[in-house]
Amino acid sequence: MGQSVSSASNNAQCPVDHNSLKAASCPVDHNPIKATSNSAAQCPVDHKSLQASQKPAECPIDHGSLNSLNQMPTLSQGRAPNQTLDLPTNRTESSILRDTTTKWEYPSPQQFYNALVRKGWETPEEHVETMVQIHNFLNEQAWQEVLKWEKRASDNTADIQLARFKGRPGEISPKARFWLLAGWLLPSRFNTEPPFDRHDWIVRRPQTGEEVRYVIDYYSAPPEPDGSPVFSLDVRPALDSFASVKERIAFATEEVWADFRENRSAGISKRDQ
């Protein structure tokens, strides 16, 4: 929990849009992607061949431009100028509840491509479908990390909803700043790259009506030996309420004790050998 990583060995309409990792499997058949709990820096749509003409990596979906009627990004399904390939316009339903009856949908490949074009990113059209699958996969993994935090507050997370979300690329969170400082001081131990994107997700707990803000930092990690890209996520409740502060402290304390017990057990085993 906290941070998670994905690689191009595994691959969420984007409700979106450092060192501990978990694995997951990607829906893309050609290359796999993995997910874990700890993060690094570059866009989920940024394979080497899909880089966006020297522009900073970030999610192409403008999460701030939401339709006031349905809280969904307004994205065109029409072909972009000079587009040469037909791209699918079907949208994939996510596993993330938007309200009591509906779930969020991810953008179609055509909408995703239009968002890239609007931002001026040069993207091979034949790779867009794979990029969408990676994008969706990363956000599904982010939601699973959110649910892990929510399970600490209640055993029943089946009705937890993502009420709203906002993309905040370029706004570095305090925790990300801390890790950047750590990387500057100890580059051999910590990541020196900033997150390529940041999202704020507002999660609603229907049983109490409470809303909790989560911060998600998206990082890129070193690629797999075969060149497959790896991404990681740092997901945690924002420190804007007493309950969230308490939960973050409790979780950090549990991690420290777990590491201590593991190291102590390892030391005892070595002495017994």
PDB file of C-alpha atoms in Angstrom:
ATOM      1  CA  MET A   1       0.000   0.000   0.000  1.00  0.00           C
ATOM      2  CA  GLY A   2       1.188   3.527  -0.492  1.00  0.00           C
ATOM      3  CA  GLN A   3       3.085   3.044  -3.697  1.00  0.00           C
ATOM      4  CA  SER A   4       2.651   0.545  -6.493  1.00  0.00           C
ATOM      5  CA  VAL A   5       4.568  -0.266  -9.669  1.00  0.00           C
ATOM      6  CA  SER A   6       3.643  -1.621 -13.069  1.00  0.00           C
ATOM      7  CA  SER A   7       5.784  -2.915 -15.875  1.00  0.00           C
ATOM      8  CA  ALA A   8       5.162  -3.711 -19.519  1.00  0.00           C
ATOM      9  CA  SER A   9       4.624  -7.285 -18.538  1.00  0.00           C
ATOM     10  CA  ASN A  10       1.036  -6.382 -17.314  1.00  0.00           C
ATOM     11  CA  ASN A  11      -1.503  -3.553 -18.094  1.00  0.00           C
ATOM     12  CA  ALA A  12      -8.559   2.265 -15.775  1.00  0.00           C
ATOM     13  CA  GLN A  13     -12.035   6.245 -18.522  1.00  0.00           C
ATOM     14  CA  CYS A  14      -9.635   7.582 -16.404  1.00  0.00           C
ATOM     15  CA  PRO A  15     -11.039   8.531 -13.033  1.00  0.00           C
ATOM     16  CA  VAL A  16      -7.855  10.075 -13.031  1.00  0.00           C
ATOM     17  CA  ASP A  17      -6.354  10.885 -14.941  1.00  0.00           C
ATOM     18  CA  HIS A  18       9.471   4.467  -4.051  1.00  0.00           C
ATOM     19  CA  ASN A  19      10.611   1.470  -3.478  1.00  0.00           C
ATOM     20  CA  SER A  20       8.191  -1.331  -2.584  1.00  0.00           C
ATOM     21  CA  LEU A  21       6.474  -3.015  -5.555  1.00  0.00           C
ATOM     22  CA  LYS A  22       3.673  -5.583  -6.188  1.00  0.00           C
ATOM     23  CA  ALA A  23       2.911  -7.538  -9.341  1.00  0.00           C
ATOM     24  CA  ALA A  24      -0.229  -7.671 -11.465  1.00  0.00           C
ATOM     25  CA  SER A  25      -1.001  -8.935 -14.914  1.00  0.00           C
ATOM     26  CA  CYS A  26      -1.787  -6.775 -17.919  1.00  0.00           C
ATOM     27  CA  PRO A  27      -4.762  -7.197 -20.223  1.00  0.00           C
ATOM     28  CA  VAL A  28      -2.469  -6.674 -23.187  1.00  0.00           C
ATOM     29  CA  ASP A  29      -1.477 -10.008 -24.628  1.00  0.00           C
ATOM     30  CA  HIS A  30       1.854  -8.981 -26.177  1.00  0.00           C
ATOM     31  CA  ASN A  31       3.703  -7.444 -23.241  1.00  0.00           C
ATOM     32  CA  PRO A  32       3.059  -7.953 -19.489  1.00  0.00           C
ATOM     33  CA  ILE A  33       2.831  -5.278 -16.779  1.00  0.00           C
ATOM     34  CA  LYS A  34       3.375  -5.530 -13.011  1.00  0.00           C
ATOM     35  CA  ALA A  35       2.066  -3.461 -10.121  1.00  0.00           C
ATOM     36  CA  THR A  36       3.533  -2.905  -6.641  1.00  0.00           C
ATOM     37  CA  SER A  37       3.314  -0.653  -3.628  1.00  0.00           C
ATOM     38  CA  ASN A  38       5.979   2.022  -4.131  1.00  0.00           C
ATOM     39  CA  SER A  39       6.772   4.412  -7.003  1.00  0.00           C
ATOM     40  CA  ALA A  40       9.169   6.079  -9.716  1.00  0.00           C
ATOM     41  CA  ALA A  41       8.754   8.788 -12.831  1.00  0.00           C
ATOM     42  CA  GLN A  42       7.335   8.878 -16.447  1.00  0.00           C
ATOM     43  CA  CYS A  43       3.963   8.720 -18.140  1.00  0.00           C
ATOM     44  CA  PRO A  44       1.958   5.502 -18.480  1.00  0.00           C
ATOM     45  CA  VAL A  45       1.622   6.430 -22.140  1.00  0.00           C
ATOM     46  CA  ASP A  46       5.338   6.879 -22.577  1.00  0.00           C
ATOM     47  CA  HIS A  47       6.932   3.822 -24.181  1.00  0.00           C
ATOM     48  CA  LYS A  48      10.237   4.787 -25.745  1.00  0.00           C
ATOM     49  CA  SER A  49       8.668   4.827 -29.187  1.00  0.00           C
ATOM     50  CA  LEU A  50       5.675   6.794 -27.911  1.00  0.00           C
ATOM     51  CA  GLN A  51       7.455   9.729 -26.319  1.00  0.00           C
ATOM     52  CA  ALA A  52       5.797  13.071 -26.760  1.00  0.00           C
ATOM     53  CA  SER A  53       8.200  15.342 -28.590  1.00  0.00           C
ATOM     54  CA  GLN A  54      10.290  16.535 -25.667  1.00  0.00           C
ATOM     55  CA  LYS A  55       7.227  17.539 -23.631  1.00  0.00           C
ATOM     56  CA  PRO A  56       7.022  16.576 -19.933  1.00  0.00           C
ATOM     57  CA  ALA A  57       5.265  13.258 -19.435  1.00  0.00           C
ATOM     58  CA  GLU A  58       1.771  13.457 -17.994  1.00  0.00           C
ATOM     59  CA  CYS A  59      -1.631  11.905 -18.462  1.00  0.00           C
ATOM     60  CA  PRO A  60      -3.195  13.230 -21.680  1.00  0.00           C
ATOM     61  CA  ILE A  61      -6.709  13.274 -20.240  1.00  0.00           C
ATOM     62  CA  ASP A  62      -7.606  16.696 -18.861  1.00  0.00           C
ATOM     63  CA  HIS A  63      -9.193  15.707 -15.578  1.00  0.00           C
ATOM     64  CA  GLY A  64     -10.051  19.293 -14.767  1.00  0.00           C
ATOM     65  CA  SER A  65     -12.393  19.630 -17.764  1.00  0.00           C
ATOM     66  CA  LEU A  66     -15.400  17.659 -16.576  1.00  0.00           C
ATOM     67  CA  ASN A  67     -18.949  17.756 -17.858  1.00  0.00           C
ATOM     68  CA  SER A  68     -21.017  19.299 -15.037  1.00  0.00           C
ATOM     69  CA  LEU A  69     -23.870  16.877 -15.741  1.00  0.00           C
ATOM     70  CA  ASN A  70     -21.979  13.624 -15.365  1.00  0.00           C
ATOM     71  CA  GLN A  71     -18.535  14.583 -14.018  1.00  0.00           C
ATOM     72  CA  MET A  72     -16.880  12.980 -17.045  1.00  0.00           C
ATOM     73  CA  PRO A  73     -14.201  14.514 -19.282  1.00  0.00           C
ATOM     74  CA  THR A  74     -15.677  15.898 -22.516  1.00  0.00           C
ATOM     75  CA  LEU A  75     -13.698  14.112 -25.223  1.00  0.00           C
ATOM     76  CA  SER A  76     -14.488  13.974 -28.921  1.00  0.00           C
ATOM     77  CA  GLN A  77     -15.135  10.633 -30.627  1.00  0.00           C
ATOM     78  CA  GLY A  78     -14.472  12.135 -34.067  1.00  0.00           C
ATOM     79  CA  ARG A  79     -11.355  11.534 -36.130  1.00  0.00           C
ATOM     80  CA  ALA A  80      -8.504  13.956 -35.601  1.00  0.00           C
ATOM     81  CA  PRO A  81      -7.142  16.001 -38.524  1.00  0.00           C
ATOM     82  CA  ASN A  82      -4.666  14.002 -40.605  1.00  0.00           C
ATOM     83  CA  GLN A  83      -5.562  10.785 -38.775  1.00  0.00           C
ATOM     84  CA  THR A  84      -4.841   7.812 -41.024  1.00  0.00           C
ATOM     85  CA  LEU A  85      -6.119   4.835 -39.005  1.00  0.00           C
ATOM     86  CA  ASP A  86      -9.596   4.143 -37.661  1.00  0.00           C
ATOM     87  CA  LEU A  87      -9.505   3.863 -33.884  1.00  0.00           C
ATOM     88  CA  PRO A  88     -12.165   2.157 -31.736  1.00  0.00           C
ATOM     89  CA  THR A  89     -14.761   4.417 -30.121  1.00  0.00           C
ATOM     90  CA  ASN A  90     -15.991   1.895 -27.565  1.00  0.00           C
ATOM     91  CA  ARG A  91     -15.333   2.755 -23.932  1.00  0.00           C
ATOM     92  CA  THR A  92     -14.372   0.249 -21.235  1.00  0.00           C
ATOM     93  CA  GLU A  93     -16.242   0.242 -17.944  1.00  0.00           C
ATOM     94  CA  SER A  94     -13.953   0.398 -14.924  1.00  0.00           C
ATOM     95  CA  SER A  95     -14.390  -1.444 -11.634  1.00  0.00           C
ATOM     96  CA  ILE A  96     -14.752   1.910  -9.849  1.00  0.00           C
ATOM     97  CA  LEU A  97     -18.162   2.984  -8.582  1.00  0.00           C
ATOM     98  CA  ARG A  98     -19.183   6.550  -9.440  1.00  0.00           C
ATOM     99  CA  ASP A  99     -22.433   6.395  -7.460  1.00  0.00           C
ATOM    100  CA  THR A 100     -24.788   3.721  -6.171  1.00  0.00           C
ATOM    101  CA  THR A 101     -25.738   2.466  -9.654  1.00  0.00           C
ATOM    102  CA  THR A 102     -22.994   3.338 -12.145  1.00  0.00           C
ATOM    103  CA  LYS A 103     -19.281   2.899 -12.637  1.00  0.00           C
ATOM    104  CA  TRP A 104     -16.745   5.185 -14.246  1.00  0.00           C
ATOM    105  CA  GLU A 105     -15.815   4.542 -17.872  1.00  0.00           C
ATOM    106  CA  TYR A 106     -12.412   4.925 -19.447  1.00  0.00           C
ATOM    107  CA  PRO A 107     -11.882   6.942 -22.646  1.00  0.00           C
ATOM    108  CA  SER A 108     -12.025   5.123 -25.952  1.00  0.00           C
ATOM    109  CA  PRO A 109      -8.827   4.855 -28.012  1.00  0.00           C
ATOM    110  CA  GLN A 110     -10.216   7.578 -30.316  1.00  0.00           C
ATOM    111  CA  GLN A 111     -10.861   9.916 -27.387  1.00  0.00           C
ATOM    112  CA  PHE A 112      -7.442   9.143 -25.953  1.00  0.00           C
ATOM    113  CA  TYR A 113      -5.782   9.908 -29.275  1.00  0.00           C
ATOM    114  CA  ASN A 114      -7.725  13.177 -29.592  1.00  0.00           C
ATOM    115  CA  ALA A 115      -6.483  14.181 -26.140  1.00  0.00           C
ATOM    116  CA  LEU A 116      -2.901  13.492 -27.219  1.00  0.00           C
ATOM    117  CA  VAL A 117      -3.338  15.510 -30.407  1.00  0.00           C
ATOM    118  CA  ARG A 118      -4.880  18.394 -28.488  1.00  0.00           C
ATOM    119  CA  LYS A 119      -1.805  18.520 -26.257  1.00  0.00           C
ATOM    120  CA  GLY A 120       0.475  18.498 -29.312  1.00  0.00           C
ATOM    121  CA  TRP A 121       1.972  15.077 -28.635  1.00  0.00           C
ATOM    122  CA  GLU A 122       3.187  13.122 -31.647  1.00  0.00           C
ATOM    123  CA  THR A 123       1.877   9.601 -31.141  1.00  0.00           C
ATOM    124  CA  PRO A 124       1.951   6.612 -33.512  1.00  0.00           C
ATOM    125  CA  GLU A 125      -1.711   5.790 -34.083  1.00  0.00           C
ATOM    126  CA  GLU A 126      -1.044   2.062 -34.142  1.00  0.00           C
ATOM    127  CA  HIS A 127       0.099   2.172 -30.497  1.00  0.00           C
ATOM    128  CA  VAL A 128      -2.873   4.064 -29.071  1.00  0.00           C
ATOM    129  CA  GLU A 129      -4.912   0.994 -28.105  1.00  0.00           C
ATOM    130  CA  THR A 130      -1.998  -0.421 -26.141  1.00  0.00           C
ATOM    131  CA  MET A 131      -1.492   2.952 -24.459  1.00  0.00           C
ATOM    132  CA  VAL A 132      -5.133   3.008 -23.400  1.00  0.00           C
ATOM    133  CA  GLN A 133      -4.845  -0.462 -21.916  1.00  0.00           C
ATOM    134  CA  ILE A 134      -1.784   0.583 -19.900  1.00  0.00           C
ATOM    135  CA  HIS A 135      -3.537   3.772 -18.797  1.00  0.00           C
ATOM    136  CA  ASN A 136      -6.593   1.832 -17.649  1.00  0.00           C
ATOM    137  CA  PHE A 137      -4.499  -0.808 -15.936  1.00  0.00           C
ATOM    138  CA  LEU A 138      -2.596   1.771 -13.889  1.00  0.00           C
ATOM    139  CA  ASN A 139      -5.792   3.364 -12.647  1.00  0.00           C
ATOM    140  CA  GLU A 140      -7.320   0.028 -11.741  1.00  0.00           C
ATOM    141  CA  GLN A 141      -4.199  -0.628  -9.681  1.00  0.00           C
ATOM    142  CA  ALA A 142      -4.532   2.804  -8.060  1.00  0.00           C
ATOM    143  CA  TRP A 143      -8.113   1.938  -7.072  1.00  0.00           C
ATOM    144  CA  GLN A 144      -6.984  -1.335  -5.520  1.00  0.00           C
ATOM    145  CA  GLU A 145      -4.492   0.623  -3.425  1.00  0.00           C
ATOM    146  CA  VAL A 146      -7.282   2.997  -2.345  1.00  0.00           C
ATOM    147  CA  LEU A 147      -9.413   0.024  -1.293  1.00  0.00           C
ATOM    148  CA  LYS A 148      -6.562  -1.335   0.814  1.00  0.00           C
ATOM    149  CA  TRP A 149      -6.540   1.923   2.763  1.00  0.00           C
ATOM    150  CA  GLU A 150     -10.329   1.894   2.996  1.00  0.00           C
ATOM    151  CA  LYS A 151     -10.313  -1.623   4.445  1.00  0.00           C
ATOM    152  CA  ARG A 152      -8.366  -0.240   7.374  1.00  0.00           C
ATOM    153  CA  ALA A 153     -11.384   1.933   8.189  1.00  0.00           C
ATOM    154  CA  SER A 154     -14.134  -0.597   7.429  1.00  0.00           C
ATOM    155  CA  ASP A 155     -14.414  -4.255   6.483  1.00  0.00           C
ATOM    156  CA  ASN A 156     -17.155  -3.374   3.988  1.00  0.00           C
ATOM    157  CA  THR A 157     -15.654  -1.595   0.968  1.00  0.00           C
ATOM    158  CA  ALA A 158     -18.064  -2.938  -1.647  1.00  0.00           C
ATOM    159  CA  ASP A 159     -19.980   0.365  -1.883  1.00  0.00           C
ATOM    160  CA  ILE A 160     -17.010   2.770  -1.752  1.00  0.00           C
ATOM    161  CA  GLN A 161     -17.304   5.347  -4.548  1.00  0.00           C
ATOM    162  CA  LEU A 162     -14.984   7.655  -6.433  1.00  0.00           C
ATOM    163  CA  ALA A 163     -17.021  10.848  -6.227  1.00  0.00           C
ATOM    164  CA  ARG A 164     -14.683  13.253  -8.035  1.00  0.00           C
ATOM    165  CA  PHE A 165     -11.126  13.458  -9.300  1.00  0.00           C
ATOM    166  CA  LYS A 166      -8.648  16.028 -10.501  1.00  0.00           C
ATOM    167  CA  GLY A 167      -5.409  15.777 -12.449  1.00  0.00           C
ATOM    168  CA  ARG A 168      -2.653  17.993 -11.041  1.00  0.00           C
ATOM    169  CA  PRO A 169       0.409  17.469 -13.275  1.00  0.00           C
ATOM    170  CA  GLY A 170       3.235  19.783 -12.330  1.00  0.00           C
ATOM    171  CA  GLU A 171       2.053  20.118  -8.716  1.00  0.00           C
ATOM    172  CA  ILE A 172       4.495  18.102  -6.660  1.00  0.00           C
ATOM    173  CA  SER A 173       3.087  16.740  -3.416  1.00  0.00           C
ATOM    174  CA  PRO A 174       4.969  17.244  -0.121  1.00  0.00           C
ATOM    175  CA  LYS A 175       5.795  13.533   0.015  1.00  0.00           C
ATOM    176  CA  ALA A 176       7.182  13.588  -3.519  1.00  0.00           C
ATOM    177  CA  ARG A 177       9.305  16.617  -2.567  1.00  0.00           C
ATOM    178  CA  PHE A 178      10.646  14.679   0.401  1.00  0.00           C
ATOM    179  CA  TRP A 179      11.670  11.753  -1.793  1.00  0.00           C
ATOM    180  CA  LEU A 180      13.290  14.112  -4.290  1.00  0.00           C
ATOM    181  CA  LEU A 181      15.324  15.630  -1.448  1.00  0.00           C
ATOM    182  CA  ALA A 182      16.273  12.137  -0.299  1.00  0.00           C
ATOM    183  CA  GLY A 183      17.307  11.307  -3.867  1.00  0.00           C
ATOM    184  CA  TRP A 184      19.422  14.464  -4.050  1.00  0.00           C
ATOM    185  CA  LEU A 185      21.170  13.585  -0.786  1.00  0.00           C
ATOM    186  CA  LEU A 186      21.484   9.836  -1.437  1.00  0.00           C
ATOM    187  CA  PRO A 187      21.088   9.243  -5.194  1.00  0.00           C
ATOM    188  CA  SER A 188      22.331   5.671  -4.881  1.00  0.00           C
ATOM    189  CA  ARG A 189      19.432   4.730  -2.577  1.00  0.00           C
ATOM    190  CA  PHE A 190      16.485   6.900  -3.631  1.00  0.00           C
ATOM    191  CA  ASN A 191      14.782   7.920  -6.841  1.00  0.00           C
ATOM    192  CA  THR A 192      15.971  11.211  -8.285  1.00  0.00           C
ATOM    193  CA  GLU A 193      13.116  11.739 -10.768  1.00  0.00           C
ATOM    194  CA  PRO A 194       9.859  13.534  -9.873  1.00  0.00           C
ATOM    195  CA  PRO A 195       6.491  11.868 -10.496  1.00  0.00           C
ATOM    196  CA  PHE A 196       5.300  12.325 -14.069  1.00  0.00           C
ATOM    197  CA  ASP A 197       1.736  12.980 -12.937  1.00  0.00           C
ATOM    198  CA  ARG A 198      -0.400  13.540  -9.869  1.00  0.00           C
ATOM    199  CA  HIS A 199      -4.105  12.931  -9.287  1.00  0.00           C
ATOM    200  CA  ASP A 200      -6.371  13.773  -6.382  1.00  0.00           C
ATOM    201  CA  TRP A 201      -9.287  11.362  -5.938  1.00  0.00           C
ATOM    202  CA  ILE A 202     -12.211  12.176  -3.655  1.00  0.00           C
ATOM    203  CA  VAL A 203     -13.568   8.916  -2.254  1.00  0.00           C
ATOM    204  CA  ARG A 204     -17.079   8.781  -0.767  1.00  0.00           C
ATOM    205  CA  ARG A 205     -18.076   6.391   2.017  1.00  0.00           C
ATOM    206  CA  PRO A 206     -21.855   6.006   1.500  1.00  0.00           C
ATOM    207  CA  GLN A 207     -22.490   4.455   4.902  1.00  0.00           C
ATOM    208  CA  THR A 208     -21.317   7.610   6.687  1.00  0.00           C
ATOM    209  CA  GLY A 209     -21.440  10.200   3.891  1.00  0.00           C
ATOM    210  CA  GLU A 210     -17.798  11.001   4.621  1.00  0.00           C
ATOM    211  CA  GLU A 211     -15.476  12.017   1.784  1.00  0.00           C
ATOM    212  CA  VAL A 212     -11.749  11.315   1.894  1.00  0.00           C
ATOM    213  CA  ARG A 213      -9.172  12.822  -0.453  1.00  0.00           C
ATOM    214  CA  TYR A 214      -6.437  10.531  -1.768  1.00  0.00           C
ATOM    215  CA  VAL A 215      -3.230  11.688  -3.432  1.00  0.00           C
ATOM    216  CA  ILE A 216      -1.719   9.540  -6.190  1.00  0.00           C
ATOM    217  CA  ASP A 217       1.778  10.149  -7.517  1.00  0.00           C
ATOM    218  CA  TYR A 218       2.628   8.338 -10.760  1.00  0.00           C
ATOM    219  CA  TYR A 219       6.247   7.411 -11.372  1.00  0.00           C
ATOM    220  CA  SER A 220       8.251   5.513 -13.952  1.00  0.00           C
ATOM    221  CA  ALA A 221      10.689   2.858 -12.798  1.00  0.00           C
ATOM    222  CA  PRO A 222      13.666   1.210 -14.537  1.00  0.00           C
ATOM    223  CA  PRO A 223      12.456  -0.991 -17.427  1.00  0.00           C
ATOM    224  CA  GLU A 224      12.454  -4.756 -17.392  1.00  0.00           C
ATOM    225  CA  PRO A 225      15.494  -6.551 -18.881  1.00  0.00           C
ATOM    226  CA  ASP A 226      13.492  -7.046 -22.095  1.00  0.00           C
ATOM    227  CA  GLY A 227      12.840  -3.294 -22.331  1.00  0.00           C
ATOM    228  CA  SER A 228       9.244  -3.441 -21.077  1.00  0.00           C
ATOM    229  CA  PRO A 229       8.311  -0.180 -19.318  1.00  0.00           C
ATOM    230  CA  VAL A 230       7.681  -0.203 -15.576  1.00  0.00           C
ATOM    231  CA  PHE A 231       5.525   2.270 -13.666  1.00  0.00           C
ATOM    232  CA  SER A 232       4.815   2.723  -9.989  1.00  0.00           C
ATOM    233  CA  LEU A 233       2.168   4.454  -7.920  1.00  0.00           C
ATOM    234  CA  ASP A 234       2.235   6.114  -4.516  1.00  0.00           C
ATOM    235  CA  VAL A 235      -1.348   6.103  -3.215  1.00  0.00           C
ATOM    236  CA  ARG A 236      -2.261   7.471   0.226  1.00  0.00           C
ATOM    237  CA  PRO A 237      -4.916   9.550   2.007  1.00  0.00           C
ATOM    238  CA  ALA A 238      -4.107  13.266   2.024  1.00  0.00           C
ATOM    239  CA  LEU A 239      -3.004  14.766   5.327  1.00  0.00           C
ATOM    240  CA  ASP A 240      -5.988  17.112   5.522  1.00  0.00           C
ATOM    241  CA  SER A 241      -7.966  15.515   8.353  1.00  0.00           C
ATOM    242  CA  PHE A 242      -7.166  14.127  11.785  1.00  0.00           C
ATOM    243  CA  ALA A 243      -8.418  10.677  10.788  1.00  0.00           C
ATOM    244  CA  SER A 244      -6.141  10.556   7.708  1.00  0.00           C
ATOM    245  CA  VAL A 245      -3.123  11.764   9.684  1.00  0.00           C
ATOM    246  CA  LYS A 246      -3.798   9.108  12.326  1.00  0.00           C
ATOM    247  CA  GLU A 247      -4.125   6.397   9.656  1.00  0.00           C
ATOM    248  CA  ARG A 248      -0.914   7.413   7.912  1.00  0.00           C
ATOM    249  CA  ILE A 249       1.022   7.365  11.199  1.00  0.00           C
ATOM    250  CA  ALA A 250      -0.447   3.987  12.153  1.00  0.00           C
ATOM    251  CA  PHE A 251       0.464   2.501   8.784  1.00  0.00           C
ATOM    252  CA  ALA A 252       4.005   3.883   8.867  1.00  0.00           C
ATOM    253  CA  THR A 253       4.480   2.507  12.384  1.00  0.00           C
ATOM    254  CA  GLU A 254       3.260  -0.917  11.294  1.00  0.00           C
ATOM    255  CA  GLU A 255       5.725  -0.922   8.405  1.00  0.00           C
ATOM    256  CA  VAL A 256       8.640  -0.005  10.690  1.00  0.00           C
ATOM    257  CA  TRP A 257       7.773  -2.769  13.144  1.00  0.00           C
ATOM    258  CA  ALA A 258       7.306  -5.287  10.356  1.00  0.00           C
ATOM    259  CA  ASP A 259      10.741  -4.462   8.952  1.00  0.00           C
ATOM    260  CA  PHE A 260      12.268  -4.648  12.424  1.00  0.00           C
ATOM    261  CA  ARG A 261      10.763  -8.071  13.121  1.00  0.00           C
ATOM    262  CA  GLU A 262      11.834  -9.354   9.710  1.00  0.00           C
ATOM    263  CA  ASN A 263      15.403  -8.143  10.161  1.00  0.00           C
ATOM    264  CA  ARG A 264      15.520  -9.515  13.706  1.00  0.00           C
ATOM    265  CA  SER A 265      14.272 -12.920  12.562  1.00  0.00           C
ATOM    266  CA  ALA A 266      16.849 -12.961   9.791  1.00  0.00           C
ATOM    267  CA  GLY A 267      19.598 -12.140  12.296  1.00  0.00           C
ATOM    268  CA  ILE A 268      18.515 -14.916  14.656  1.00  0.00           C
ATOM    269  CA  SER A 269      18.419 -17.436  11.790  1.00  0.00           C
ATOM    270  CA  LYS A 270      21.970 -16.565  10.780  1.00  0.00           C
ATOM    271  CA  ARG A 271      23.255 -17.001  14.342  1.00  0.00           C
ATOM    272  CA  ASP A 272      21.573 -20.408  14.588  1.00  0.00           C
ATOM    273  CA  GLN A 273      23.225 -21.684  11.433  1.00  0.00           C
TER     274      GLN A 273
END
